[in-house]
Coordinates of C-alpha atoms in Angstrom, one line a residue:
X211 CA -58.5 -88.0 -20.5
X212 CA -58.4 -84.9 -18.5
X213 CA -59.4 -82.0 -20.6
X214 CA -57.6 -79.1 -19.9
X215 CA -59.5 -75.8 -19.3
X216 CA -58.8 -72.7 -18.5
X217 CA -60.4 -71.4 -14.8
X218 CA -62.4 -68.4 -14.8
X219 CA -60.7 -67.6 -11.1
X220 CA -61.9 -64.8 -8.6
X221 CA -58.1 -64.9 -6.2
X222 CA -53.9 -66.2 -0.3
X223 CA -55.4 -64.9 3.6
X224 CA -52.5 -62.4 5.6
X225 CA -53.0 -62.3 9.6
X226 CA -55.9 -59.4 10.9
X227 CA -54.3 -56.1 11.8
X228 CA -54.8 -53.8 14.7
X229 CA -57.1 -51.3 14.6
X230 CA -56.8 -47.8 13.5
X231 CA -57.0 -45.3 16.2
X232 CA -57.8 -42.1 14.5
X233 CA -60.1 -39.9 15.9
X234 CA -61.0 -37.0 12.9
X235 CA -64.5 -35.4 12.3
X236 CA -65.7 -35.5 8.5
X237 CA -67.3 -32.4 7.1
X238 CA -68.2 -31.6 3.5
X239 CA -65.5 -31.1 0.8
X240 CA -61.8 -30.4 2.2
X241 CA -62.4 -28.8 5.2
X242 CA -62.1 -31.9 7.3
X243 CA -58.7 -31.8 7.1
X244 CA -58.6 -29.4 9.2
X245 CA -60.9 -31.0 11.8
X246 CA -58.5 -34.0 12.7
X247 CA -56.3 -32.8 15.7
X248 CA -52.4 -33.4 15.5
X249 CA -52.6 -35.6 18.5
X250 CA -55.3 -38.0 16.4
X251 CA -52.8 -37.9 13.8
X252 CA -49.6 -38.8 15.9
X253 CA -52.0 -41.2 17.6
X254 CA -52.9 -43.5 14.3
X255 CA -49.4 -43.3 13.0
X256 CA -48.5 -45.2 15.7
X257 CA -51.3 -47.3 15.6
X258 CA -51.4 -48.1 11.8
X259 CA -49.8 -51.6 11.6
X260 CA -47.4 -52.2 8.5
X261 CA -49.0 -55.9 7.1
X262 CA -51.8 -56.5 5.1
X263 CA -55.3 -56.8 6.3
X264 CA -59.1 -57.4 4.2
X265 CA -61.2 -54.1 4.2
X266 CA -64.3 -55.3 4.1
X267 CA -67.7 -53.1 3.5
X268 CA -70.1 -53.3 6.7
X269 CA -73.3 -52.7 4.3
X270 CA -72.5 -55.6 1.8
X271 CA -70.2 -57.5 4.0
X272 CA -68.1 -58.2 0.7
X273 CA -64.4 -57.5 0.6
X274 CA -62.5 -54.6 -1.3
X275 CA -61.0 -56.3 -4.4
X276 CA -58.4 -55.8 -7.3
X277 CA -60.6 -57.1 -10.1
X278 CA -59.5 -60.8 -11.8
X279 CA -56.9 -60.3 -9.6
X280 CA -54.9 -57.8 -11.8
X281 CA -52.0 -55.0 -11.0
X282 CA -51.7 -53.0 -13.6
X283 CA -53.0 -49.6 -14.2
X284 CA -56.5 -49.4 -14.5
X285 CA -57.4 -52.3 -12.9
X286 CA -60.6 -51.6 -11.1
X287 CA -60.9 -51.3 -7.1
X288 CA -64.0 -53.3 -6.7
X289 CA -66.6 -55.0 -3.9
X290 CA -66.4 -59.5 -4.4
X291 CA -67.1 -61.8 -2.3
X292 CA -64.3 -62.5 0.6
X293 CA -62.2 -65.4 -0.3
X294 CA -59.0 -64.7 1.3
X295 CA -57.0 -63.8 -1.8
X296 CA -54.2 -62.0 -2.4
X297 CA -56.6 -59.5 -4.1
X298 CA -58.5 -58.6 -1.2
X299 CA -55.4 -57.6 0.8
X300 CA -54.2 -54.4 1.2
X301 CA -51.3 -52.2 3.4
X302 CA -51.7 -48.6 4.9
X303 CA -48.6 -47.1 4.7
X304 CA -48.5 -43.6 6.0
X305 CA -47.8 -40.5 4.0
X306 CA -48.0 -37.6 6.1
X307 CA -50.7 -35.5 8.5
X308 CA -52.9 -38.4 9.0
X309 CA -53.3 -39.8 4.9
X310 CA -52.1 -43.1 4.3
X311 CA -51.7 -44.9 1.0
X312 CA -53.4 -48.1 0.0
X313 CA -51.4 -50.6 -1.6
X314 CA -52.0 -53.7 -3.6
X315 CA -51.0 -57.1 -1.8
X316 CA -50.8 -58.1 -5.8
X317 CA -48.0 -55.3 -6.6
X318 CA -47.1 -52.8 -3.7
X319 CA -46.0 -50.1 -6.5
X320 CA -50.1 -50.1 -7.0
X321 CA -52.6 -48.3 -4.7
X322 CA -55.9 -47.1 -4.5
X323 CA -56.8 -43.6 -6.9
X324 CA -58.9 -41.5 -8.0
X325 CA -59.9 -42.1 -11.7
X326 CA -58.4 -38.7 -13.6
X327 CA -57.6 -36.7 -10.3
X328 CA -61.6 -35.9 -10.5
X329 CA -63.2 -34.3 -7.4
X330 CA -67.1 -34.9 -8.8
X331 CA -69.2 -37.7 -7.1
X332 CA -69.5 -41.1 -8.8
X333 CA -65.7 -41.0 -10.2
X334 CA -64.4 -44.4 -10.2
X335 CA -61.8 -45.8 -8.0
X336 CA -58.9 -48.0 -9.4
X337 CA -55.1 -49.4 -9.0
X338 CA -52.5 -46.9 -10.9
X339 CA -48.8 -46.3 -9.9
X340 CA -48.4 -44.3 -6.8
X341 CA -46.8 -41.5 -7.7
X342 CA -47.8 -39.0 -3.9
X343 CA -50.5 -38.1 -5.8
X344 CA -53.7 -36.2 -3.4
X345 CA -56.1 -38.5 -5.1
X346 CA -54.0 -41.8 -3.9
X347 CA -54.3 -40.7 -0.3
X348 CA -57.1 -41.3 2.0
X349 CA -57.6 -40.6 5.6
X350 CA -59.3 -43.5 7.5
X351 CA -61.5 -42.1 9.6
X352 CA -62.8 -44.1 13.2
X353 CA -66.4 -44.3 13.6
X354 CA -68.0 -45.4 17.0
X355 CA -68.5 -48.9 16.3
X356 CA -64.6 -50.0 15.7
X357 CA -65.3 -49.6 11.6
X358 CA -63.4 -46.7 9.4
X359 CA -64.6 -44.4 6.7
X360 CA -62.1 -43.5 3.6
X361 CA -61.8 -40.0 3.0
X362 CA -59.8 -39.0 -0.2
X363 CA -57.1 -36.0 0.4
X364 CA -58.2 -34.2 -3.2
X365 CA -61.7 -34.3 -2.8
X366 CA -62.9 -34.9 0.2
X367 CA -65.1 -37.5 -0.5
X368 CA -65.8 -41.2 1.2
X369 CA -64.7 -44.3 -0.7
X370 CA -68.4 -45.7 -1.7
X371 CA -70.1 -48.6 -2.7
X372 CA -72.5 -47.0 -5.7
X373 CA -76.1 -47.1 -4.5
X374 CA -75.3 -49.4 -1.7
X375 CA -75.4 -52.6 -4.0
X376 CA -74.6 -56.2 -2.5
X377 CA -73.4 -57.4 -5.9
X378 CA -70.1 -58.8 -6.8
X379 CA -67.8 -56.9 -9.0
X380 CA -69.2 -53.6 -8.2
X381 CA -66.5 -51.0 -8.8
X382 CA -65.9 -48.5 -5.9
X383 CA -66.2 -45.0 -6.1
X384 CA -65.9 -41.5 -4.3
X385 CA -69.0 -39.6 -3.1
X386 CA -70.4 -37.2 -0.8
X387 CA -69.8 -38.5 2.8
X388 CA -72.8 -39.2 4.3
X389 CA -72.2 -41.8 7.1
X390 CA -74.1 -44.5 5.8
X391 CA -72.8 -48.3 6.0
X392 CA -72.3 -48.0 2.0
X393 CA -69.1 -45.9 2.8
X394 CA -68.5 -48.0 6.4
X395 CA -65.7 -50.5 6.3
X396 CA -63.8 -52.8 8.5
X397 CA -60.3 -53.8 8.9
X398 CA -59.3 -57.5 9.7
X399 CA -58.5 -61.0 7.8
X400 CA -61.7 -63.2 6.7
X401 CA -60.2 -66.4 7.5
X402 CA -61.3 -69.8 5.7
X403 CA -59.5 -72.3 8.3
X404 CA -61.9 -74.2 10.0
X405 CA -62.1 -73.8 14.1
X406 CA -58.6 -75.3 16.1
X407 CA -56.4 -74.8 13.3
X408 CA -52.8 -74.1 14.9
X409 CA -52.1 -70.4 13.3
X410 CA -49.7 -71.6 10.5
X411 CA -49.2 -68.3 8.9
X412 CA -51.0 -66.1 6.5
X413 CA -49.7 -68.5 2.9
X414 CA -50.9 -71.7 4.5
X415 CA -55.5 -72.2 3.8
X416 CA -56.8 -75.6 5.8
X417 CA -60.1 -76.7 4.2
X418 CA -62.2 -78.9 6.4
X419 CA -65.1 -81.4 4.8
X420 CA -67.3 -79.4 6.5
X421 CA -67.1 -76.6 4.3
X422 CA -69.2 -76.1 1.2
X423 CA -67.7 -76.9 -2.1
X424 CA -67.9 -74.1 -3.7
X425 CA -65.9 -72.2 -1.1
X426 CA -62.9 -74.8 -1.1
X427 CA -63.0 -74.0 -5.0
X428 CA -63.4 -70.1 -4.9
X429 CA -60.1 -70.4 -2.6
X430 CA -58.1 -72.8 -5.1
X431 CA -59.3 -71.0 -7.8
X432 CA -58.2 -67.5 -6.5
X433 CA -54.6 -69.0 -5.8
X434 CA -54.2 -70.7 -9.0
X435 CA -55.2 -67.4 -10.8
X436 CA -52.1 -65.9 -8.9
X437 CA -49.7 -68.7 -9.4
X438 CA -50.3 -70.5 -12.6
X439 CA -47.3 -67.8 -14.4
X440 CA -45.4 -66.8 -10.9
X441 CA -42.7 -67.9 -12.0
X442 CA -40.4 -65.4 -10.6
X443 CA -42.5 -64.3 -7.7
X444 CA -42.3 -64.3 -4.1
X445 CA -45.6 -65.4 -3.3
X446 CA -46.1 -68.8 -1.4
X447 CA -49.2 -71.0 -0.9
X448 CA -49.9 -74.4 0.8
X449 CA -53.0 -75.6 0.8
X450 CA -53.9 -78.7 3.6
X451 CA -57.1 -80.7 3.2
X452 CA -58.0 -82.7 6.7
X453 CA -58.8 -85.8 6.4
X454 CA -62.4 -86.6 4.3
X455 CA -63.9 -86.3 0.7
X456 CA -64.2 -83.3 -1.3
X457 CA -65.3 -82.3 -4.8
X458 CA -62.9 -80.3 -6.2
X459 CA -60.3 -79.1 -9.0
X460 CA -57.0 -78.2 -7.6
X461 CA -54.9 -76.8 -10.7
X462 CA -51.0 -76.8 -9.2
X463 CA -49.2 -73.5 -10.0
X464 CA -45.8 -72.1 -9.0
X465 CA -44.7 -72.2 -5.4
X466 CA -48.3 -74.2 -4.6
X467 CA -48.1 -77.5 -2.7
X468 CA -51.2 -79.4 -2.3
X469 CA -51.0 -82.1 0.7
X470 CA -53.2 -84.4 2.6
X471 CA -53.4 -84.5 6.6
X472 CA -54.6 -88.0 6.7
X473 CA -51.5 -90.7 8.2
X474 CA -52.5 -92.4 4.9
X475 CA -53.2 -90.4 1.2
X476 CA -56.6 -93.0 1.2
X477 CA -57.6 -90.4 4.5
X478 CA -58.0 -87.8 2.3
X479 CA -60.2 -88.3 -1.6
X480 CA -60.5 -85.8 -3.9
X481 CA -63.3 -86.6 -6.6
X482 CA -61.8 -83.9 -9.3
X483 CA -58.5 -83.6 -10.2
X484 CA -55.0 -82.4 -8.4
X485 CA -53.2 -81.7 -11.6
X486 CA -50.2 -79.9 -13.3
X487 CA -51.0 -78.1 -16.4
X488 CA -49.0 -76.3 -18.8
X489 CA -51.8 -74.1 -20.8
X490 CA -50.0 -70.6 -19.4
X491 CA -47.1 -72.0 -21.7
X492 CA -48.8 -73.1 -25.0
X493 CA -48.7 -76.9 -23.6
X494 CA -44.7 -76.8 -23.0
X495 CA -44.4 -78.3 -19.3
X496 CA -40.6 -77.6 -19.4
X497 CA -40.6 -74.3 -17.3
X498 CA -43.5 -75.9 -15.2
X499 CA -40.9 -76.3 -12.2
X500 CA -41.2 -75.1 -8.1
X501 CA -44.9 -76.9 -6.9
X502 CA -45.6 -79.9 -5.2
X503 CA -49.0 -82.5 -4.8
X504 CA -48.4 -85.1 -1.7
X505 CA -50.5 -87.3 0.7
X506 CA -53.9 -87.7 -1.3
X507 CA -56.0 -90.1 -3.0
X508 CA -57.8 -88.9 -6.4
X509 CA -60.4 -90.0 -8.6
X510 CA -59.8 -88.2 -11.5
X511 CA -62.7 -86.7 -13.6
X512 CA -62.5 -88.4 -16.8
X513 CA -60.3 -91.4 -15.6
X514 CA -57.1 -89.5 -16.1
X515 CA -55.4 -86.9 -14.2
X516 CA -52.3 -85.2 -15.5
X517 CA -49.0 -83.9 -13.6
X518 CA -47.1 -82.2 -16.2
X519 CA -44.4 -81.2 -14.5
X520 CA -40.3 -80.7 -15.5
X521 CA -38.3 -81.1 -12.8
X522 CA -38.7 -79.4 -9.0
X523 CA -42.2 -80.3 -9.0
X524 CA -42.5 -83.7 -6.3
X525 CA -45.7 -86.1 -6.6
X526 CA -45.2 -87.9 -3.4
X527 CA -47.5 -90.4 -1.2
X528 CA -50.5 -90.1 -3.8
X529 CA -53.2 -92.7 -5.2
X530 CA -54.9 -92.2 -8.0
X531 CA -57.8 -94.4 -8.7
X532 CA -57.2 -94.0 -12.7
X533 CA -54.5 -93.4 -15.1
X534 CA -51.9 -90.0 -14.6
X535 CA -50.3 -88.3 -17.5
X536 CA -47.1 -86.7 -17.8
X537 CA -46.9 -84.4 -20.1
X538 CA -49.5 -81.5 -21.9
X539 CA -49.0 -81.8 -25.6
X540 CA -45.6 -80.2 -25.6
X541 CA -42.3 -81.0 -24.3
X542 CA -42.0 -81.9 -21.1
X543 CA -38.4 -82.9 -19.3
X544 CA -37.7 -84.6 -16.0
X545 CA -40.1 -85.3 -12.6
X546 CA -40.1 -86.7 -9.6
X547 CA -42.7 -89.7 -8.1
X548 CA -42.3 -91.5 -5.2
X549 CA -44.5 -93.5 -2.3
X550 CA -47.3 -93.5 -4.6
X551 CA -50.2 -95.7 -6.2
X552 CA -51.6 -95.0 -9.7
X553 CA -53.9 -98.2 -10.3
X554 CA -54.0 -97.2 -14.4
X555 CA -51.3 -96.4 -16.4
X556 CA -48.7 -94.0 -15.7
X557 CA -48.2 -92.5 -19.5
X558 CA -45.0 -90.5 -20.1
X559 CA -45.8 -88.7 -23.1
X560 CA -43.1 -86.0 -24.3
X561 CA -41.0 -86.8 -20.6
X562 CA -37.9 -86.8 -21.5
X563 CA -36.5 -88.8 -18.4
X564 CA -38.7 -89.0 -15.1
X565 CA -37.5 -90.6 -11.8
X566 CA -40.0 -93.3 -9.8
X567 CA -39.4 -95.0 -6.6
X568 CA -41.1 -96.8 -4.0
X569 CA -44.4 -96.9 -6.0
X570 CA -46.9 -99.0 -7.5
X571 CA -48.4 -98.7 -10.9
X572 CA -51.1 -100.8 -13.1
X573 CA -48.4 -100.0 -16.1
X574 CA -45.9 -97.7 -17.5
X575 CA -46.5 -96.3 -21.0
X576 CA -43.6 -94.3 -22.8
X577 CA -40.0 -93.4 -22.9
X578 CA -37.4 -91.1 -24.6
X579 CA -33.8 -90.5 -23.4
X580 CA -33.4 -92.5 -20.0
X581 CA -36.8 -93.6 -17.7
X582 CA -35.4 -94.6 -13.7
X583 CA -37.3 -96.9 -11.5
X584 CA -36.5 -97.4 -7.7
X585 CA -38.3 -100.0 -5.6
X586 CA -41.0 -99.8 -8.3
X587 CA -44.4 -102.6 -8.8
X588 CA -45.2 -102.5 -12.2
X589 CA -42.8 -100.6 -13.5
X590 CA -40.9 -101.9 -17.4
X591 CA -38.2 -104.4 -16.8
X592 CA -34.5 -103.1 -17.4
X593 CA -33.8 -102.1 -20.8
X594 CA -31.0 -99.8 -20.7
X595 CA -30.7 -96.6 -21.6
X596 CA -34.5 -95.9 -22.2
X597 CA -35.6 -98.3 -18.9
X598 CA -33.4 -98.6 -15.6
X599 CA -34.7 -100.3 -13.2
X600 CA -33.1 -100.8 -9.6
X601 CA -34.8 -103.6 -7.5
X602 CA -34.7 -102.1 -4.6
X603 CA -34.8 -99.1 -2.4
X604 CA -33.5 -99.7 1.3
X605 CA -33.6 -96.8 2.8
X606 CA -35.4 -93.1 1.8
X607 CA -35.7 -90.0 4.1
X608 CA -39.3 -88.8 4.4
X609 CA -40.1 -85.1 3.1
X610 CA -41.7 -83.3 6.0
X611 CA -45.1 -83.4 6.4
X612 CA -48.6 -82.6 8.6
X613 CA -51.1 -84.8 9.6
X614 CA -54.7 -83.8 11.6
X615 CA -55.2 -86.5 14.1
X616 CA -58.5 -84.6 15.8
X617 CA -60.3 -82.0 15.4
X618 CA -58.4 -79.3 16.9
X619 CA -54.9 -81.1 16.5
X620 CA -52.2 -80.9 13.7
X621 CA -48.8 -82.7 14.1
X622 CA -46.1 -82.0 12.0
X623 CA -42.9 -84.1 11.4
X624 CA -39.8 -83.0 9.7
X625 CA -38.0 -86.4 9.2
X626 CA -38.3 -89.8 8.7
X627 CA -37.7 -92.8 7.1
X628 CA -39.5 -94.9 4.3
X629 CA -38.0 -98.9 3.9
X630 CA -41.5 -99.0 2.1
X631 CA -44.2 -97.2 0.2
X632 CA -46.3 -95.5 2.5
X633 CA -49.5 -96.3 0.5
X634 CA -49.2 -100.0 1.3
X635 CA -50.1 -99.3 5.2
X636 CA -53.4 -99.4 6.3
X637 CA -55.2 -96.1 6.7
X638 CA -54.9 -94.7 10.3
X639 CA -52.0 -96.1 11.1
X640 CA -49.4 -93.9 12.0
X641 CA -45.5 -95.1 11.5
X642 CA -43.7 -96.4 14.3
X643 CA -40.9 -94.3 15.8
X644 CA -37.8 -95.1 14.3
X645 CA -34.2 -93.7 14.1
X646 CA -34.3 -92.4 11.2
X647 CA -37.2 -89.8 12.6
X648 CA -37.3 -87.1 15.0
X649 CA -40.4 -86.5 17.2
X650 CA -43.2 -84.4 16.1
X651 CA -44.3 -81.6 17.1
X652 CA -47.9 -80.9 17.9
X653 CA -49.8 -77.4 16.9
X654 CA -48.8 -76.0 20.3
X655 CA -45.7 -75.1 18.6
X656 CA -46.5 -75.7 14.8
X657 CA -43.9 -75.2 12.1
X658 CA -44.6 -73.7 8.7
X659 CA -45.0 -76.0 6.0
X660 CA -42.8 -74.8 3.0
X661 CA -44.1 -75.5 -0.3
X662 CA -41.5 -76.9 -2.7

């Protein structure tokens, strides 16, 4: 059985910004104000774009970073390793004569400040509510090689790395400007797609086999750690594996949708888990709603892999080479499986109904109020109320979906039609045209996958 566990998560990748062109001259303490000419000034207001971008520090190459990807006050502004979290973005929105505010990608009421308004070297640098405060504004400054220094308004000292460390989780700090790289930073998105992906929008992360293991996770992990209680949020993530084998743990949050690019889920094998979990709510799936797992093969760590879901959550076109639980220990109510092949035994636990169609299982284990299958292999014979079971299902429209079909080629398709389950072709084969389905489009003109 898949044991549940908390992830220890470092943080979803917004496009790369334009430059800031602002020309100033930094002088000890707060007479550089003065040396940045009202033309500079006008110049990078105009230039300052309004999205998010990384700010990344040229002498540690590491990324500026809202520690465990928190937003509260206090939370320390520190160096990590760039994995295209929400965490590591940040906007510059203007303030006035030059100064810009830095805010949170996490909450945009949060910015960069100066621990206790202090002007003395070595003060710490951390998220608190912007308020116009001088210590919350910072004047990026353009040095000859296309990178920025940060100079705070109260003090007149450079955003820092403290003694030019490399580490991870180094908290930033102000300090005497003294142009060396530890106060040098760049502007632009780190992006984790792999070369000829189609540009599908900053929420949407492509992981290629070709990329090491640990970097696929440090990206699942970060997103998780923002979605697993988003309930209410407006965040959105979809994350696309091409086709291949990977080792990893994808935990499923709000707003997530993990999906396959293979024309078969067997194209794409996960040795791990792609699970649903409901450990943010004490085991109790039934507010584990809005996410979505489609298009991949698992072999699940343990034998078992769990999708603990209650309703608005679709498991579609999946195989899992062992047994998938649906619930967490609590209550769970109502879910959605279709197209898909679990070769063990399907256990409903606390479900209080689920729906199944077009799918093929080793065995169905459980009931409560009412249990509907559609087109089902395996599934328990009719025993109504608990069991339903219709023989057959003629016709089902397809969900939209991607597939990678080389290496620098991504076709999408928003319709189509399923008279059977689509784990029962053979891998590679795409489906015939039909008219139930429009044409695809290829990643000349991609479209935006949209998580469920």
């Amino acid at each position: 059985m898949l044991r549940r566990k908390r992830l220890s998560v470092r943080h979803p990748v917004p496009r790369a910004l334009t430059a800031i062109a602002l020309v100033a001259t930094t002088v000890t303490g707060i007479e550089f104000a003065a040396q940045a000419s009202a033309s500079a000034a006008s110049t990078a207001a105009a230039a300052i774009p309004t999205g998010y971008t990384t700010v990344v520090n040229k002498g540690s190459g590491k990324c500026v970073d809202a520690r465990s990807a928190a937003s509260a006050d206090g939370t320390a502004v520190q160096q990590y390793t760039c994995n295209g979290s929400t965490a590591q973005n940040w906007q510059l929105t203007a303030t006035d004569s030059g100064y810009y505010r830095v805010n949170s990608n996490l909450n945009g009421a949060e910015a960069w400040d100066v621990t206790n308004v202090s002007t003395a070297d070595s003060a710490p640098v951390q998220l608190w509510t912007y308020s116009s405060g001088a210590n919350q504004q910072w004047l990026p400054v353009a040095e000859a090689d296309g990178a920025y220094h940060f100079v705070n308004r109260n003090s007149g000292k450079c955003l820092d790395v403290p003694s030019a460390s490399t580490a991870d989780s180094v908290q930033l700090t102000q300090y005497t400007c003294n142009g060396t790289a530890a106060q040098s930073f760049t502007l632009g998105t780190v992006s984790t797609n792999p070369p000829g992906t189609p540009d599908f929008g900053p929420n949407v992360t492509v992981f290629d086999p070709s990329m090491s293991s640990s970097s696929i996770q440090s990206k699942l992990n970060s997103v998780f750690a923002q979605q697993e209680t988003n309930q209410f949020g407006s965040a959105r993530q979809a994350l696309l594996f091409k086709p291949g084998t990977y080792s990893a743990n994808a935990n499923v949050g709000f707003y997530t949708q993990v999906a396959g690019l293979g024309f078969s889920p067997d194209d794409v094998t996960i040795n791990g888990a792609v699970h649903a979990e409901a450990d943010w709510f004490q085991g109790n799936a039934t507010q584990n709603f809005w996410r979505d797992a489609e298009n991949l093969s698992v072999n699940p760590t343990g034998g078992t892999d769990r999708w603990a879901v209650s309703q608005a959550a679709p498991y579609r076109r999946m195989h899992v080479r062992g047994n998938l639980a649906l619930d967490d220990g609590g209550w769970s109510s109502g879910g959605f499986i279709s197209d898909t092949k679990v070769d063990g035994q399907i256990q409903s636990g606390s479900q209080q109904q689920f729906l199944t169609r077009n799918s093929t299982m080793g065995s169905w284990s459980g009931s409560n109020w009412n249990m509907v299958f559609v087109g089902d292999q395996g599934a328990p014979a009719q025993s109504f109320p608990t069991y339903t079971n219709v023989a057959s299902s003629p016709r089902s429209v397809r969900s939209p979906s991607c597939t990678s079909t080389a290496p620098a080629t991504t076709r999408c398709s928003y319709r189509g039609c399923s008279p059977t389950p689509s784990v029962r072709r053979g891998a590679g084969r795409p489906r015939r045209a039909s008219p139930c389905r429009s044409t695809s489009s290829t990643s000349s003109s991609p479209a935006r996958p949209r998580p469920t």
